[in-house]
Amino acid sequence: MNPVDIFSDMRHQIIWLDLKPESTLNLVELAKKYGVSRTPVVIALNKLEVEGWVVRHGSHFVVSPLTINRMREITEIRAVIEPQANIWAMYRMSPEGKEKLQGIKEEILTLDDAVVNKDIVRMDSKFHNLLYAETHNEQLYTQLTNMLHQYLRFWLTLPAQIQKDKFFIEHFEIIKAIEEQDELRLRAAGTEHIKVSMDEMTAAN
């Protein structure tokens, strides 16, 4: 396995908490797991460190901790960039993108009341990833998905059940604004969505 694939696999595990925050990463064990020497693992870990997924503690790497201060910093950036990204997505959205957005809307509406947090978070990720992709701006897509994935880790650590009807209120408002090509409504809905997300995480911690 090459360093890029190792990086992608480890990032996925960190995002979905298969690798827990603040857990120590054993270089020898990782090399054995991926069937490679230590070098590709170190390259992958260095890239994970650059993107903020792991931190170096002496000679070891540790999965980045989850802190409210970190989320506040990410929220400040996201609150500036994402509402504009949603607007670009609205104007640039392909016919296929519009069909996918309607599909996501239907999926949310048909979620069972007993749906678990992980599936709610997966749906949230699917929704945002589509909007980011429909900006047709690769740099923006990369930055926003990285910030979103940090949010996902926080949502997945919440001990209480996420209330799905409350959680998806702004999602429907964003979809409605896109359907009506209402830029002001879309900007307001996107801003409110980010604020509510941060408020919920702050209250839970």
PDB file of C-alpha atoms in Angstrom:
ATOM      1  CA  MET A   1       0.000   0.000   0.000  1.00  0.00           C
ATOM      2  CA  ASN A   2       1.364   3.430  -0.897  1.00  0.00           C
ATOM      3  CA  PRO A   3       1.505   6.478   1.430  1.00  0.00           C
ATOM      4  CA  VAL A   4      -1.508   8.156  -0.226  1.00  0.00           C
ATOM      5  CA  ASP A   5      -3.740   5.141   0.409  1.00  0.00           C
ATOM      6  CA  ILE A   6      -2.468   4.811   3.977  1.00  0.00           C
ATOM      7  CA  PHE A   7      -3.168   8.502   4.568  1.00  0.00           C
ATOM      8  CA  SER A   8      -6.705   8.204   3.180  1.00  0.00           C
ATOM      9  CA  ASP A   9      -7.485   5.107   5.226  1.00  0.00           C
ATOM     10  CA  MET A  10      -6.153   6.579   8.461  1.00  0.00           C
ATOM     11  CA  ARG A  11      -7.954   9.881   7.924  1.00  0.00           C
ATOM     12  CA  HIS A  12     -11.210   7.971   7.384  1.00  0.00           C
ATOM     13  CA  GLN A  13     -10.638   6.063  10.632  1.00  0.00           C
ATOM     14  CA  ILE A  14      -9.899   9.289  12.529  1.00  0.00           C
ATOM     15  CA  ILE A  15     -12.976  11.083  11.172  1.00  0.00           C
ATOM     16  CA  TRP A  16     -15.312   8.203  12.055  1.00  0.00           C
ATOM     17  CA  LEU A  17     -13.632   7.614  15.436  1.00  0.00           C
ATOM     18  CA  ASP A  18     -12.264   4.177  14.616  1.00  0.00           C
ATOM     19  CA  LEU A  19      -9.064   5.843  15.806  1.00  0.00           C
ATOM     20  CA  LYS A  20     -10.055   7.693  18.968  1.00  0.00           C
ATOM     21  CA  PRO A  21      -8.972  11.276  19.772  1.00  0.00           C
ATOM     22  CA  GLU A  22      -5.677  11.360  21.701  1.00  0.00           C
ATOM     23  CA  SER A  23      -4.904   7.697  20.998  1.00  0.00           C
ATOM     24  CA  THR A  24      -1.230   6.913  20.400  1.00  0.00           C
ATOM     25  CA  LEU A  25      -0.289   5.572  16.981  1.00  0.00           C
ATOM     26  CA  ASN A  26       2.253   2.764  17.032  1.00  0.00           C
ATOM     27  CA  LEU A  27       4.479   2.976  13.974  1.00  0.00           C
ATOM     28  CA  VAL A  28       5.476  -0.707  14.063  1.00  0.00           C
ATOM     29  CA  GLU A  29       1.870  -1.867  14.391  1.00  0.00           C
ATOM     30  CA  LEU A  30       0.734   0.412  11.572  1.00  0.00           C
ATOM     31  CA  ALA A  31       3.496  -0.825   9.259  1.00  0.00           C
ATOM     32  CA  LYS A  32       2.485  -4.414  10.009  1.00  0.00           C
ATOM     33  CA  LYS A  33      -1.205  -3.632   9.480  1.00  0.00           C
ATOM     34  CA  TYR A  34      -0.605  -2.094   6.045  1.00  0.00           C
ATOM     35  CA  GLY A  35       2.036  -4.623   5.037  1.00  0.00           C
ATOM     36  CA  VAL A  36       4.728  -2.014   4.385  1.00  0.00           C
ATOM     37  CA  SER A  37       7.940  -0.701   5.880  1.00  0.00           C
ATOM     38  CA  ARG A  38       7.838   2.227   8.295  1.00  0.00           C
ATOM     39  CA  THR A  39       8.692   4.775   5.606  1.00  0.00           C
ATOM     40  CA  PRO A  40       5.281   4.915   3.832  1.00  0.00           C
ATOM     41  CA  VAL A  41       3.574   5.098   7.231  1.00  0.00           C
ATOM     42  CA  VAL A  42       5.766   8.002   8.329  1.00  0.00           C
ATOM     43  CA  ILE A  43       5.023   9.843   5.070  1.00  0.00           C
ATOM     44  CA  ALA A  44       1.288   9.337   5.646  1.00  0.00           C
ATOM     45  CA  LEU A  45       1.547  10.471   9.280  1.00  0.00           C
ATOM     46  CA  ASN A  46       3.453  13.591   8.279  1.00  0.00           C
ATOM     47  CA  LYS A  47       0.670  14.498   5.849  1.00  0.00           C
ATOM     48  CA  LEU A  48      -1.948  13.821   8.530  1.00  0.00           C
ATOM     49  CA  GLU A  49      -0.002  16.123  10.842  1.00  0.00           C
ATOM     50  CA  VAL A  50       0.048  18.911   8.252  1.00  0.00           C
ATOM     51  CA  GLU A  51      -3.745  18.667   7.910  1.00  0.00           C
ATOM     52  CA  GLY A  52      -4.251  18.633  11.675  1.00  0.00           C
ATOM     53  CA  TRP A  53      -5.455  15.054  12.101  1.00  0.00           C
ATOM     54  CA  VAL A  54      -2.526  13.960  14.250  1.00  0.00           C
ATOM     55  CA  VAL A  55       0.016  15.726  16.443  1.00  0.00           C
ATOM     56  CA  ARG A  56       3.561  14.735  17.300  1.00  0.00           C
ATOM     57  CA  HIS A  57       4.391  13.932  20.919  1.00  0.00           C
ATOM     58  CA  GLY A  58       8.111  13.369  21.110  1.00  0.00           C
ATOM     59  CA  SER A  59       8.866  10.374  18.917  1.00  0.00           C
ATOM     60  CA  HIS A  60       5.202   9.345  18.723  1.00  0.00           C
ATOM     61  CA  PHE A  61       2.169  10.493  16.806  1.00  0.00           C
ATOM     62  CA  VAL A  62      -1.154  10.975  18.588  1.00  0.00           C
ATOM     63  CA  VAL A  63      -4.620  11.471  17.087  1.00  0.00           C
ATOM     64  CA  SER A  64      -5.537  15.142  17.472  1.00  0.00           C
ATOM     65  CA  PRO A  65      -7.690  15.907  20.517  1.00  0.00           C
ATOM     66  CA  LEU A  66     -11.138  17.422  20.192  1.00  0.00           C
ATOM     67  CA  THR A  67     -11.352  20.813  21.853  1.00  0.00           C
ATOM     68  CA  ILE A  68     -14.016  23.498  21.845  1.00  0.00           C
ATOM     69  CA  ASN A  69     -11.371  26.118  21.099  1.00  0.00           C
ATOM     70  CA  ARG A  70     -10.361  24.227  17.951  1.00  0.00           C
ATOM     71  CA  MET A  71     -13.996  24.087  16.864  1.00  0.00           C
ATOM     72  CA  ARG A  72     -14.459  27.814  17.483  1.00  0.00           C
ATOM     73  CA  GLU A  73     -11.483  28.559  15.258  1.00  0.00           C
ATOM     74  CA  ILE A  74     -12.817  26.314  12.500  1.00  0.00           C
ATOM     75  CA  THR A  75     -16.283  27.848  12.881  1.00  0.00           C
ATOM     76  CA  GLU A  76     -14.928  31.376  12.396  1.00  0.00           C
ATOM     77  CA  ILE A  77     -13.462  30.343   9.056  1.00  0.00           C
ATOM     78  CA  ARG A  78     -16.383  28.188   7.993  1.00  0.00           C
ATOM     79  CA  ALA A  79     -18.907  30.938   8.784  1.00  0.00           C
ATOM     80  CA  VAL A  80     -17.157  33.243   6.317  1.00  0.00           C
ATOM     81  CA  ILE A  81     -16.489  30.769   3.505  1.00  0.00           C
ATOM     82  CA  GLU A  82     -19.380  28.306   3.472  1.00  0.00           C
ATOM     83  CA  PRO A  83     -22.372  30.647   2.943  1.00  0.00           C
ATOM     84  CA  GLN A  84     -20.664  32.039  -0.162  1.00  0.00           C
ATOM     85  CA  ALA A  85     -19.780  28.521  -1.309  1.00  0.00           C
ATOM     86  CA  ASN A  86     -23.457  27.564  -1.049  1.00  0.00           C
ATOM     87  CA  ILE A  87     -24.352  30.516  -3.271  1.00  0.00           C
ATOM     88  CA  TRP A  88     -21.781  29.535  -5.874  1.00  0.00           C
ATOM     89  CA  ALA A  89     -23.122  25.972  -5.740  1.00  0.00           C
ATOM     90  CA  MET A  90     -26.661  27.263  -6.317  1.00  0.00           C
ATOM     91  CA  TYR A  91     -25.667  29.142  -9.468  1.00  0.00           C
ATOM     92  CA  ARG A  92     -23.266  26.506 -10.787  1.00  0.00           C
ATOM     93  CA  MET A  93     -25.228  23.369  -9.925  1.00  0.00           C
ATOM     94  CA  SER A  94     -25.526  20.869 -12.758  1.00  0.00           C
ATOM     95  CA  PRO A  95     -28.800  19.088 -13.595  1.00  0.00           C
ATOM     96  CA  GLU A  96     -27.272  15.954 -12.095  1.00  0.00           C
ATOM     97  CA  GLY A  97     -26.412  17.900  -8.944  1.00  0.00           C
ATOM     98  CA  LYS A  98     -29.998  19.097  -8.641  1.00  0.00           C
ATOM     99  CA  GLU A  99     -31.242  15.523  -8.939  1.00  0.00           C
ATOM    100  CA  LYS A 100     -28.810  14.399  -6.249  1.00  0.00           C
ATOM    101  CA  LEU A 101     -29.929  17.218  -3.956  1.00  0.00           C
ATOM    102  CA  GLN A 102     -33.554  16.136  -4.338  1.00  0.00           C
ATOM    103  CA  GLY A 103     -32.475  12.582  -3.630  1.00  0.00           C
ATOM    104  CA  ILE A 104     -30.782  13.655  -0.413  1.00  0.00           C
ATOM    105  CA  LYS A 105     -33.899  15.578   0.590  1.00  0.00           C
ATOM    106  CA  GLU A 106     -35.982  12.430   0.131  1.00  0.00           C
ATOM    107  CA  GLU A 107     -33.466  10.349   2.078  1.00  0.00           C
ATOM    108  CA  ILE A 108     -33.630  12.760   5.017  1.00  0.00           C
ATOM    109  CA  LEU A 109     -37.434  12.740   4.964  1.00  0.00           C
ATOM    110  CA  THR A 110     -37.522   8.944   5.095  1.00  0.00           C
ATOM    111  CA  LEU A 111     -35.025   8.537   7.955  1.00  0.00           C
ATOM    112  CA  ASP A 112     -36.430   6.372  10.717  1.00  0.00           C
ATOM    113  CA  ASP A 113     -37.096   8.036  14.078  1.00  0.00           C
ATOM    114  CA  ALA A 114     -34.727   5.524  15.671  1.00  0.00           C
ATOM    115  CA  VAL A 115     -31.863   6.422  13.323  1.00  0.00           C
ATOM    116  CA  VAL A 116     -28.486   6.353  15.082  1.00  0.00           C
ATOM    117  CA  ASN A 117     -26.165   9.355  15.320  1.00  0.00           C
ATOM    118  CA  LYS A 118     -23.640   7.895  12.889  1.00  0.00           C
ATOM    119  CA  ASP A 119     -26.226   7.635  10.110  1.00  0.00           C
ATOM    120  CA  ILE A 120     -27.426  11.194  10.778  1.00  0.00           C
ATOM    121  CA  VAL A 121     -23.855  12.429  10.539  1.00  0.00           C
ATOM    122  CA  ARG A 122     -23.306  10.445   7.326  1.00  0.00           C
ATOM    123  CA  MET A 123     -26.341  12.133   5.782  1.00  0.00           C
ATOM    124  CA  ASP A 124     -25.079  15.547   6.879  1.00  0.00           C
ATOM    125  CA  SER A 125     -21.723  14.781   5.272  1.00  0.00           C
ATOM    126  CA  LYS A 126     -23.409  13.652   2.042  1.00  0.00           C
ATOM    127  CA  PHE A 127     -25.452  16.872   1.910  1.00  0.00           C
ATOM    128  CA  HIS A 128     -22.507  19.206   2.427  1.00  0.00           C
ATOM    129  CA  ASN A 129     -20.144  17.277   0.170  1.00  0.00           C
ATOM    130  CA  LEU A 130     -22.606  17.657  -2.692  1.00  0.00           C
ATOM    131  CA  LEU A 131     -22.851  21.421  -2.209  1.00  0.00           C
ATOM    132  CA  TYR A 132     -19.079  21.752  -1.941  1.00  0.00           C
ATOM    133  CA  ALA A 133     -18.603  19.697  -5.109  1.00  0.00           C
ATOM    134  CA  GLU A 134     -21.155  21.793  -6.992  1.00  0.00           C
ATOM    135  CA  THR A 135     -19.036  24.926  -6.483  1.00  0.00           C
ATOM    136  CA  HIS A 136     -16.750  23.326  -9.106  1.00  0.00           C
ATOM    137  CA  ASN A 137     -13.787  24.751  -7.206  1.00  0.00           C
ATOM    138  CA  GLU A 138     -11.354  22.041  -6.110  1.00  0.00           C
ATOM    139  CA  GLN A 139      -9.418  24.237  -3.667  1.00  0.00           C
ATOM    140  CA  LEU A 140     -12.612  25.322  -1.949  1.00  0.00           C
ATOM    141  CA  TYR A 141     -13.915  21.757  -1.887  1.00  0.00           C
ATOM    142  CA  THR A 142     -10.755  20.538  -0.163  1.00  0.00           C
ATOM    143  CA  GLN A 143     -10.777  23.271   2.490  1.00  0.00           C
ATOM    144  CA  LEU A 144     -14.460  22.930   3.310  1.00  0.00           C
ATOM    145  CA  THR A 145     -14.500  19.134   3.466  1.00  0.00           C
ATOM    146  CA  ASN A 146     -11.518  19.203   5.821  1.00  0.00           C
ATOM    147  CA  MET A 147     -13.352  21.587   8.168  1.00  0.00           C
ATOM    148  CA  LEU A 148     -16.575  19.602   7.895  1.00  0.00           C
ATOM    149  CA  HIS A 149     -14.795  16.391   8.837  1.00  0.00           C
ATOM    150  CA  GLN A 150     -13.548  18.036  12.022  1.00  0.00           C
ATOM    151  CA  TYR A 151     -17.185  18.826  12.838  1.00  0.00           C
ATOM    152  CA  LEU A 152     -18.202  15.226  12.169  1.00  0.00           C
ATOM    153  CA  ARG A 153     -15.792  13.974  14.811  1.00  0.00           C
ATOM    154  CA  PHE A 154     -17.450  16.242  17.373  1.00  0.00           C
ATOM    155  CA  TRP A 155     -20.964  15.135  16.464  1.00  0.00           C
ATOM    156  CA  LEU A 156     -19.938  11.484  16.755  1.00  0.00           C
ATOM    157  CA  THR A 157     -18.631  11.976  20.294  1.00  0.00           C
ATOM    158  CA  LEU A 158     -21.938  13.339  21.598  1.00  0.00           C
ATOM    159  CA  PRO A 159     -23.313  10.977  24.260  1.00  0.00           C
ATOM    160  CA  ALA A 160     -26.944  11.956  23.648  1.00  0.00           C
ATOM    161  CA  GLN A 161     -29.074  10.978  20.670  1.00  0.00           C
ATOM    162  CA  ILE A 162     -29.167  13.673  17.979  1.00  0.00           C
ATOM    163  CA  GLN A 163     -32.729  14.869  17.396  1.00  0.00           C
ATOM    164  CA  LYS A 164     -32.995  14.333  13.649  1.00  0.00           C
ATOM    165  CA  ASP A 165     -35.971  16.639  13.006  1.00  0.00           C
ATOM    166  CA  LYS A 166     -34.244  19.521  14.776  1.00  0.00           C
ATOM    167  CA  PHE A 167     -30.868  18.687  13.250  1.00  0.00           C
ATOM    168  CA  PHE A 168     -32.080  18.913   9.643  1.00  0.00           C
ATOM    169  CA  ILE A 169     -34.153  22.125   9.916  1.00  0.00           C
ATOM    170  CA  GLU A 170     -31.501  24.300   8.256  1.00  0.00           C
ATOM    171  CA  HIS A 171     -30.759  21.625   5.650  1.00  0.00           C
ATOM    172  CA  PHE A 172     -34.324  21.911   4.365  1.00  0.00           C
ATOM    173  CA  GLU A 173     -34.123  25.692   4.471  1.00  0.00           C
ATOM    174  CA  ILE A 174     -30.924  25.605   2.397  1.00  0.00           C
ATOM    175  CA  ILE A 175     -32.515  23.230  -0.124  1.00  0.00           C
ATOM    176  CA  LYS A 176     -35.605  25.441  -0.378  1.00  0.00           C
ATOM    177  CA  ALA A 177     -33.484  28.537  -0.980  1.00  0.00           C
ATOM    178  CA  ILE A 178     -31.556  26.744  -3.729  1.00  0.00           C
ATOM    179  CA  GLU A 179     -34.786  25.575  -5.355  1.00  0.00           C
ATOM    180  CA  GLU A 180     -36.084  29.157  -5.384  1.00  0.00           C
ATOM    181  CA  GLN A 181     -32.710  30.657  -6.385  1.00  0.00           C
ATOM    182  CA  ASP A 182     -32.995  32.960  -3.356  1.00  0.00           C
ATOM    183  CA  GLU A 183     -29.488  34.183  -2.579  1.00  0.00           C
ATOM    184  CA  LEU A 184     -30.375  36.178   0.553  1.00  0.00           C
ATOM    185  CA  ARG A 185     -32.361  33.315   2.037  1.00  0.00           C
ATOM    186  CA  LEU A 186     -29.583  30.872   1.228  1.00  0.00           C
ATOM    187  CA  ARG A 187     -26.903  33.003   2.864  1.00  0.00           C
ATOM    188  CA  ALA A 188     -29.035  33.413   5.991  1.00  0.00           C
ATOM    189  CA  ALA A 189     -29.816  29.695   6.179  1.00  0.00           C
ATOM    190  CA  GLY A 190     -26.177  28.703   5.725  1.00  0.00           C
ATOM    191  CA  THR A 191     -25.015  31.129   8.400  1.00  0.00           C
ATOM    192  CA  GLU A 192     -27.703  29.963  10.827  1.00  0.00           C
ATOM    193  CA  HIS A 193     -26.809  26.325  10.203  1.00  0.00           C
ATOM    194  CA  ILE A 194     -23.193  26.867  11.204  1.00  0.00           C
ATOM    195  CA  LYS A 195     -24.172  28.908  14.272  1.00  0.00           C
ATOM    196  CA  VAL A 196     -26.667  26.293  15.466  1.00  0.00           C
ATOM    197  CA  SER A 197     -24.105  23.506  14.982  1.00  0.00           C
ATOM    198  CA  MET A 198     -21.536  25.320  17.098  1.00  0.00           C
ATOM    199  CA  ASP A 199     -24.092  26.187  19.778  1.00  0.00           C
ATOM    200  CA  GLU A 200     -25.177  22.542  20.009  1.00  0.00           C
ATOM    201  CA  MET A 201     -21.614  21.289  20.385  1.00  0.00           C
ATOM    202  CA  THR A 202     -20.759  23.942  22.961  1.00  0.00           C
ATOM    203  CA  ALA A 203     -23.844  23.060  25.015  1.00  0.00           C
ATOM    204  CA  ALA A 204     -22.992  19.358  24.877  1.00  0.00           C
ATOM    205  CA  ASN A 205     -19.475  19.944  26.145  1.00  0.00           C
TER     206      ASN A 205
END
